[in-house]
Coordinates of N, CA and C and ligand atoms in Angstrom, one line a residue:
X15 N 0.8 -1.2 0.0 CA 0.0 0.0 0.0 C 0.9 1.3 0.0
X16 N 1.9 1.2 0.8 CA 2.8 2.4 0.9 C 3.4 2.8 -0.5
X17 N 3.7 1.7 -1.3 CA 4.3 2.0 -2.7 C 3.3 2.6 -3.6
X18 N 2.1 2.3 -3.3 CA 1.0 2.8 -4.2 C 0.7 4.4 -4.0
X19 N 0.9 4.8 -2.8 CA 0.6 6.2 -2.5 C 1.1 7.2 -3.5
X20 N 2.4 7.2 -3.8 CA 2.9 8.2 -4.8 C 2.3 8.1 -6.1
X21 N 1.9 6.9 -6.5 CA 1.3 6.8 -7.9 C -0.1 7.4 -7.8
X22 N -0.8 7.1 -6.7 CA -2.1 7.6 -6.6 C -2.1 9.2 -6.6
X23 N -1.1 9.7 -5.8 CA -1.0 11.2 -5.7 C -0.7 11.8 -7.1
X24 N 0.2 11.1 -7.8 CA 0.6 11.6 -9.1 C -0.6 11.6 -10.1
X25 N -1.3 10.5 -10.0 CA -2.5 10.4 -10.9 C -3.5 11.6 -10.6
X26 N -3.7 11.8 -9.3 CA -4.7 12.8 -8.8 C -4.1 14.2 -9.3
X27 N -2.8 14.4 -9.2 CA -2.2 15.7 -9.6 C -2.3 15.9 -11.1
X28 N -2.0 14.9 -11.9 CA -2.1 15.0 -13.3 C -3.5 15.3 -13.8
X29 N -4.5 14.6 -13.1 CA -5.9 14.8 -13.4 C -6.3 16.3 -13.2
X30 N -5.9 16.8 -12.1 CA -6.3 18.2 -11.8 C -5.6 19.2 -12.6
X31 N -4.4 19.0 -12.9 CA -3.7 20.0 -13.8 C -4.3 20.0 -15.2
X32 N -4.6 18.8 -15.7 CA -5.2 18.7 -17.0 C -6.6 19.3 -17.0
X33 N -7.3 19.1 -15.9 CA -8.6 19.6 -15.7 C -8.6 21.1 -15.7
X34 N -7.7 21.7 -14.9 CA -7.7 23.1 -14.7 C -7.3 23.8 -16.0
X35 N -6.4 23.1 -16.7 CA -6.0 23.6 -18.0 C -7.1 23.7 -19.0
X36 N -7.9 22.7 -19.1 CA -9.1 22.7 -19.9 C -10.1 23.7 -19.5
X37 N -10.2 23.9 -18.2 CA -11.2 24.9 -17.7 C -10.7 26.3 -17.9
X38 N -9.4 26.5 -17.9 CA -8.8 27.9 -18.1 C -9.1 28.4 -19.4
X39 N -9.2 27.6 -20.5 CA -9.5 28.2 -21.8 C -11.0 28.1 -22.1
X40 N -11.7 29.2 -22.2 CA -13.0 29.2 -22.6 C -13.2 29.1 -24.1
X41 N -13.6 28.0 -24.6 CA -13.7 27.7 -26.0 C -15.0 28.2 -26.6
X42 N -15.8 28.8 -25.8 CA -17.1 29.5 -26.4 C -18.1 28.4 -26.8
X43 N -19.1 28.9 -27.5 CA -20.2 28.0 -27.9 C -19.8 27.0 -29.0
X44 N -20.4 25.9 -29.0 CA -20.1 24.8 -29.9 C -20.5 25.2 -31.4
X45 N -21.7 25.8 -31.5 CA -22.1 26.3 -32.8 C -22.8 27.7 -32.6
X46 N -22.8 28.5 -33.6 CA -23.4 29.8 -33.5 C -24.0 30.3 -34.8
X47 N -24.8 31.3 -34.7 CA -25.4 31.9 -35.8 C -24.8 33.3 -36.0
X48 N -24.1 33.5 -37.2 CA -23.4 34.8 -37.4 C -24.3 35.7 -38.2
X49 N -24.1 37.0 -38.0 CA -24.8 38.0 -38.7 C -24.2 38.2 -40.1
X50 N -24.9 37.8 -41.2 CA -24.3 37.9 -42.5 C -25.0 39.0 -43.3
X51 N -25.4 40.0 -42.6 CA -26.0 41.2 -43.3 C -27.2 40.9 -44.1
X52 N -27.4 41.6 -45.3 CA -28.6 41.4 -46.1 C -28.5 40.1 -46.9
X53 N -27.4 39.4 -46.8 CA -27.2 38.1 -47.5 C -27.8 36.9 -46.7
X54 N -28.1 37.2 -45.4 CA -28.7 36.2 -44.6 C -27.7 35.6 -43.5
X55 N -28.2 35.0 -42.6 CA -27.4 34.4 -41.5 C -26.4 33.3 -41.9
X56 N -25.4 33.1 -41.1 CA -24.4 32.1 -41.4 C -24.4 31.1 -40.2
X57 N -24.7 29.9 -40.4 CA -24.6 28.9 -39.3 C -23.2 28.4 -39.3
X58 N -22.6 28.5 -38.1 CA -21.1 28.3 -38.0 C -20.8 27.3 -36.9
X59 N -20.1 26.3 -37.2 CA -19.7 25.2 -36.3 C -18.4 25.6 -35.7
X60 N -18.4 26.3 -34.5 CA -17.3 26.9 -33.8 C -16.3 25.8 -33.4
X61 N -16.8 24.8 -32.7 CA -15.8 23.8 -32.2 C -15.2 22.9 -33.2
X62 N -16.0 22.6 -34.3 CA -15.5 21.9 -35.4 C -14.4 22.7 -36.0
X63 N -14.5 24.0 -36.2 CA -13.5 24.9 -36.8 C -12.3 25.0 -35.9
X64 N -12.5 24.9 -34.6 CA -11.3 25.0 -33.7 C -10.4 23.8 -33.9
X65 N -11.0 22.6 -34.2 CA -10.3 21.4 -34.5 C -9.6 21.5 -35.8
X66 N -10.3 22.1 -36.8 CA -9.6 22.2 -38.1 C -8.5 23.3 -38.1
X67 N -8.8 24.4 -37.6 CA -7.9 25.6 -37.6 C -6.7 25.4 -36.7
X68 N -6.9 24.6 -35.6 CA -5.9 24.4 -34.5 C -5.5 25.6 -33.8
X69 N -5.3 26.8 -34.4 CA -4.8 28.0 -33.8 C -6.0 29.0 -33.7
X70 N -6.4 29.4 -32.5 CA -7.5 30.3 -32.3 C -7.2 31.6 -33.0
X71 N -6.0 32.0 -33.2 CA -5.6 33.3 -33.7 C -5.9 33.4 -35.2
X72 N -6.1 32.3 -35.9 CA -6.4 32.4 -37.3 C -7.7 33.2 -37.5
X73 N -8.6 33.1 -36.6 CA -9.8 33.9 -36.6 C -9.7 35.1 -35.6
X74 N -9.3 34.8 -34.4 CA -9.4 35.8 -33.3 C -8.3 36.8 -33.2
X75 N -7.3 36.8 -34.2 CA -6.4 37.9 -34.3 C -7.2 39.2 -34.9
X76 N -8.3 38.9 -35.5 CA -9.1 39.9 -36.1 C -10.3 40.4 -35.2
X77 N -10.7 39.6 -34.3 CA -11.8 40.0 -33.5 C -11.7 39.2 -32.2
X78 N -12.1 39.8 -31.0 CA -11.8 39.1 -29.7 C -12.7 37.9 -29.5
X79 N -12.4 37.1 -28.4 CA -13.1 36.0 -28.0 C -14.3 36.3 -27.1
X80 N -15.2 37.2 -27.6 CA -16.3 37.6 -26.8 C -17.6 37.5 -27.7
X81 N -18.7 37.2 -27.1 CA -19.9 37.2 -27.9 C -20.2 38.5 -28.6
X82 N -20.6 38.5 -29.8 CA -20.9 39.7 -30.5 C -19.8 40.5 -31.0
X83 N -18.6 39.9 -30.9 CA -17.4 40.7 -31.2 C -17.2 41.0 -32.7
X84 N -17.8 40.2 -33.6 CA -17.7 40.3 -35.0 C -18.4 41.6 -35.4
X85 N -19.6 41.8 -34.9 CA -20.4 43.0 -35.2 C -19.8 44.2 -34.6
X86 N -19.4 44.1 -33.3 CA -18.8 45.2 -32.6 C -17.5 45.7 -33.3
X87 N -16.7 44.8 -33.8 CA -15.5 45.2 -34.5 C -15.8 45.9 -35.8
X88 N -16.9 45.5 -36.5 CA -17.2 46.2 -37.7 C -17.7 47.6 -37.3
X89 N -18.5 47.7 -36.2 CA -19.1 49.0 -35.8 C -18.0 50.0 -35.4
X90 N -17.0 49.5 -34.6 CA -15.9 50.4 -34.2 C -14.8 50.5 -35.2
X91 N -14.9 49.9 -36.4 CA -14.0 50.1 -37.5 C -12.7 49.3 -37.4
X92 N -12.5 48.4 -36.4 CA -11.3 47.6 -36.4 C -11.2 46.7 -37.6
X93 N -12.4 46.2 -38.0 CA -12.4 45.4 -39.3 C -13.5 45.9 -40.2
X94 N -13.3 45.6 -41.5 CA -14.3 46.1 -42.5 C -15.4 45.0 -42.7
X95 N -16.6 45.4 -43.2 CA -17.6 44.4 -43.6 C -17.0 43.4 -44.6
X96 N -17.3 42.2 -44.4 CA -16.8 41.1 -45.3 C -15.3 40.8 -45.2
X97 N -14.6 41.5 -44.3 CA -13.2 41.2 -44.2 C -12.9 39.8 -43.7
X98 N -13.6 39.4 -42.6 CA -13.4 38.1 -42.0 C -13.9 37.0 -43.0
X99 N -15.0 37.3 -43.6 CA -15.5 36.4 -44.7 C -14.5 36.1 -45.7
X100 N -13.9 37.2 -46.3 CA -13.0 37.0 -47.4 C -11.6 36.6 -47.0
X101 N -11.1 37.2 -46.0 CA -9.6 36.9 -45.7 C -9.4 35.7 -44.7
X102 N -10.5 35.3 -44.1 CA -10.4 34.1 -43.2 C -11.2 32.9 -43.7
X103 N -12.6 33.1 -43.7 CA -13.4 31.9 -44.0 C -13.2 31.5 -45.5
X104 N -13.4 32.3 -46.4 CA -13.3 32.0 -47.9 C -11.9 31.6 -48.2
X105 N -11.0 32.3 -47.7 CA -9.6 32.0 -48.0 C -9.2 30.6 -47.6
X106 N -9.5 30.2 -46.4 CA -9.2 28.8 -46.0 C -9.9 27.8 -46.9
X107 N -11.2 28.0 -47.1 CA -12.0 27.1 -47.8 C -11.4 26.9 -49.3
X108 N -11.0 28.0 -49.9 CA -10.4 28.0 -51.2 C -9.1 27.3 -51.2
X109 N -8.2 27.6 -50.2 CA -6.9 27.0 -50.1 C -7.0 25.5 -50.0
X110 N -8.0 25.1 -49.1 CA -8.1 23.6 -48.9 C -8.7 22.9 -50.1
X111 N -9.5 23.6 -50.8 CA -10.0 23.1 -52.1 C -8.9 22.8 -53.1
X112 N -8.1 23.9 -53.2 CA -6.9 23.8 -54.1 C -6.0 22.7 -53.7
X113 N -5.8 22.6 -52.5 CA -4.9 21.5 -51.9 C -5.4 20.1 -52.1
X114 N -6.7 20.0 -52.6 CA -7.4 18.7 -52.7 C -7.8 18.1 -51.4
X115 N -8.0 19.0 -50.4 CA -8.4 18.4 -49.1 C -9.9 18.7 -48.9
X116 N -10.5 18.2 -47.8 CA -11.9 18.4 -47.5 C -12.0 19.9 -47.3
X117 N -13.0 20.6 -47.9 CA -13.1 22.0 -47.7 C -14.6 22.4 -47.5
X118 N -14.7 23.7 -46.9 CA -16.0 24.3 -46.7 C -16.6 25.0 -47.8
X119 N -17.8 25.5 -47.7 CA -18.5 26.2 -48.8 C -17.7 27.4 -49.4
X120 N -17.8 27.5 -50.7 CA -17.1 28.6 -51.4 C -18.1 29.4 -52.2
X121 N -19.4 29.0 -52.1 CA -20.5 29.8 -52.8 C -21.3 30.5 -51.7
X122 N -21.9 31.6 -52.1 CA -22.6 32.4 -51.2 C -23.6 31.6 -50.4
X123 N -24.5 30.8 -51.1 CA -25.6 30.1 -50.5 C -25.1 28.9 -49.6
X124 N -23.8 28.6 -49.8 CA -23.2 27.5 -49.0 C -23.1 27.9 -47.5
X125 N -22.9 29.2 -47.3 CA -22.8 29.8 -46.0 C -24.0 30.6 -45.6
X126 N -24.5 31.4 -46.5 CA -25.6 32.3 -46.1 C -27.0 31.6 -46.3
X127 N -27.8 31.7 -45.3 CA -29.2 31.2 -45.5 C -30.1 32.3 -45.0
X128 N -31.3 32.4 -45.7 CA -32.2 33.5 -45.3 C -33.2 33.0 -44.3
Ligands
LIG215 C1 -12.6 29.7 -37.8 C2 -12.7 30.8 -37.0 C3 -12.6 30.7 -35.5 C4 -11.7 29.9 -34.8 C5 -10.5 29.1 -35.3 C6 -12.0 30.1 -33.4 N1 -13.1 30.9 -33.2 FE1 -13.9 31.6 -31.5 N2 -15.3 32.6 -32.5 C7 -15.4 32.7 -33.8 C8 -16.6 33.4 -34.2 C9 -17.1 33.7 -35.6 C10 -17.1 33.9 -33.0 C11 -18.4 34.7 -32.8 C12 -18.1 36.2 -32.5 C13 -19.4 37.0 -32.5 O1 -20.3 36.5 -31.7 O2 -19.5 38.0 -33.1 C14 -16.3 33.3 -31.9 C15 -16.5 33.6 -30.5 C16 -15.7 33.0 -29.5 C17 -16.0 33.2 -28.1 C18 -17.1 34.1 -27.5 C19 -18.1 33.3 -26.8 C20 -19.2 32.7 -27.6 O3 -19.4 31.5 -27.5 O4 -19.8 33.5 -28.4 C21 -15.0 32.6 -27.4 C22 -14.9 32.5 -25.9 C23 -14.2 31.9 -28.4 N3 -14.7 32.2 -29.7 C24 -13.1 31.2 -28.1 C25 -12.3 30.6 -29.1 C26 -11.1 29.7 -28.7 C27 -10.5 29.5 -27.4 C28 -10.6 29.3 -29.9 C29 -9.4 28.4 -30.1 C30 -9.4 27.2 -29.4 C31 -11.4 29.8 -31.0 N4 -12.4 30.6 -30.4 C32 -11.2 29.6 -32.3 C33 -14.6 32.1 -34.8 C34 -13.5 31.3 -34.5
LIG216 C1 -17.4 30.6 -46.0 C2 -18.7 31.3 -45.6 C3 -19.1 32.4 -46.5 C4 -19.3 32.5 -47.8 C5 -19.0 31.4 -48.8 C6 -19.8 33.8 -48.1 N1 -20.0 34.5 -47.0 FE1 -20.7 36.4 -46.8 N2 -20.3 36.4 -44.8 C7 -19.8 35.3 -44.1 C8 -19.5 35.8 -42.8 C9 -18.9 34.9 -41.6 C10 -19.9 37.1 -42.7 C11 -19.7 38.0 -41.4 C12 -18.4 38.5 -41.3 C13 -17.9 39.5 -42.2 O1 -18.6 40.5 -42.5 O2 -16.7 39.4 -42.7 C14 -20.4 37.5 -44.0 C15 -20.9 38.7 -44.3 C16 -21.5 39.1 -45.5 C17 -22.2 40.3 -45.7 C18 -22.5 41.4 -44.7 C19 -21.4 42.3 -44.6 C20 -21.9 43.5 -43.7 O3 -21.3 43.6 -42.5 O4 -22.7 44.2 -44.1 C21 -22.6 40.3 -47.1 C22 -23.4 41.3 -47.8 C23 -22.1 39.0 -47.6 N3 -21.4 38.3 -46.6 C24 -22.3 38.6 -48.9 C25 -21.8 37.4 -49.5 C26 -21.8 37.1 -50.9 C27 -22.4 37.9 -52.0 C28 -21.2 35.8 -51.1 C29 -20.9 35.1 -52.3 C30 -20.1 35.7 -53.3 C31 -20.8 35.4 -49.7 N4 -21.1 36.4 -48.8 C32 -20.1 34.2 -49.4 C33 -19.5 34.1 -44.6 C34 -19.6 33.7 -45.9
LIG217 C1 -8.5 26.8 -41.3 C2 -9.5 26.6 -42.3 C3 -10.9 27.1 -42.2 C4 -11.3 28.3 -41.8 C5 -10.4 29.5 -41.3 C6 -12.7 28.3 -41.8 N1 -13.2 27.2 -42.3 FE1 -15.2 26.6 -42.6 N2 -14.6 24.7 -43.0 C7 -13.3 24.3 -43.2 C8 -13.3 22.9 -43.6 C9 -12.1 22.0 -43.8 C10 -14.6 22.5 -43.6 C11 -15.2 21.2 -44.0 C12 -15.4 20.3 -42.8 C13 -15.9 19.0 -43.2 O1 -16.7 18.8 -44.1 O2 -15.6 18.0 -42.4 C14 -15.4 23.7 -43.3 C15 -16.8 23.7 -43.3 C16 -17.6 24.9 -43.2 C17 -19.0 24.9 -43.3 C18 -19.9 23.7 -43.6 C19 -20.2 23.0 -42.3 C20 -21.1 21.9 -42.4 O3 -21.9 21.7 -41.5 O4 -21.0 21.2 -43.4 C21 -19.4 26.2 -43.0 C22 -20.8 26.8 -43.1 C23 -18.2 27.0 -42.8 N3 -17.1 26.1 -42.9 C24 -18.2 28.3 -42.5 C25 -17.0 29.0 -42.1 C26 -17.0 30.4 -41.7 C27 -18.2 31.3 -41.5 C28 -15.7 30.7 -41.4 C29 -15.1 32.0 -40.9 C30 -15.7 32.6 -39.7 C31 -14.9 29.5 -41.7 N4 -15.7 28.5 -42.1 C32 -13.5 29.5 -41.5 C33 -12.1 25.0 -43.0 C34 -12.1 26.4 -42.5

């Protein structure tokens, strides 16, 4: 039993460090509905894209990790209308299509729904 104690303690330690690491990062909603202006809403799988993109900064270097930040950033002029759509969303989808990999929609109606 004495020999087991350090192993048990280590296991508990590793469990809690892993747990608190996961808790420290707020990954936001699993899926969300984005404002696509007069073209209609965009249903967006946030967690699926986190797995594909791997780096949060691919999107969040342009707008913060807060609800509504996309519209707020357009309002305060940090980003232009359609900037994220063209330079992030469409860019990656087109690049992956070119590379012959699984890709997301590249046509308007593939993303926008009324
Ligand atoms: C492919 C683009 C993309 C990637 C990659 C991405 N996000 Fe997001 N994230 C968004 C969009 C779009 C929003 C919605 C902003 C808004 O509401 O205007 C958002 C919102 C959020 C929010 C706000 C809370 C919410 O649920 O509305 C959090 C927190 C967040 N992201 C965390 C992360 C973290 C952590 C990562 C990396 C592990 C990440 N995001 C990767 C696009 C992305
Ligand atoms: C890969 C998904 C995707 C595709 C494909 C796409 N859009 Fe978008 N669109 C978005 C997202 C996300 C936003 C909101 C962020 C932004 O404005 O960059 C948006 C925003 C818009 C807006 C509103 C901009 C504003 O703030 O007023 C218009 C208009 C628009 N798109 C038109 C189009 C048209 C036209 C096409 C086809 C040529 C198209 N979109 C294709 C994702 C997409
Ligand atoms: C790093 C690359 C990358 C970025 C950035 C990216 N996407 Fe995608 N997206 C993909 C890939 C790959 C798929 C296809 C996934 C699959 O079919 O398994 C996809 C699929 C989609 C789909 C279809 C989902 C479904 O249910 O079939 C939509 C809608 C979409 N993306 C919207 C967006 C929007 C909006 C943004 C920007 C906020 C964005 N994507 C940014 C790579 C990306």
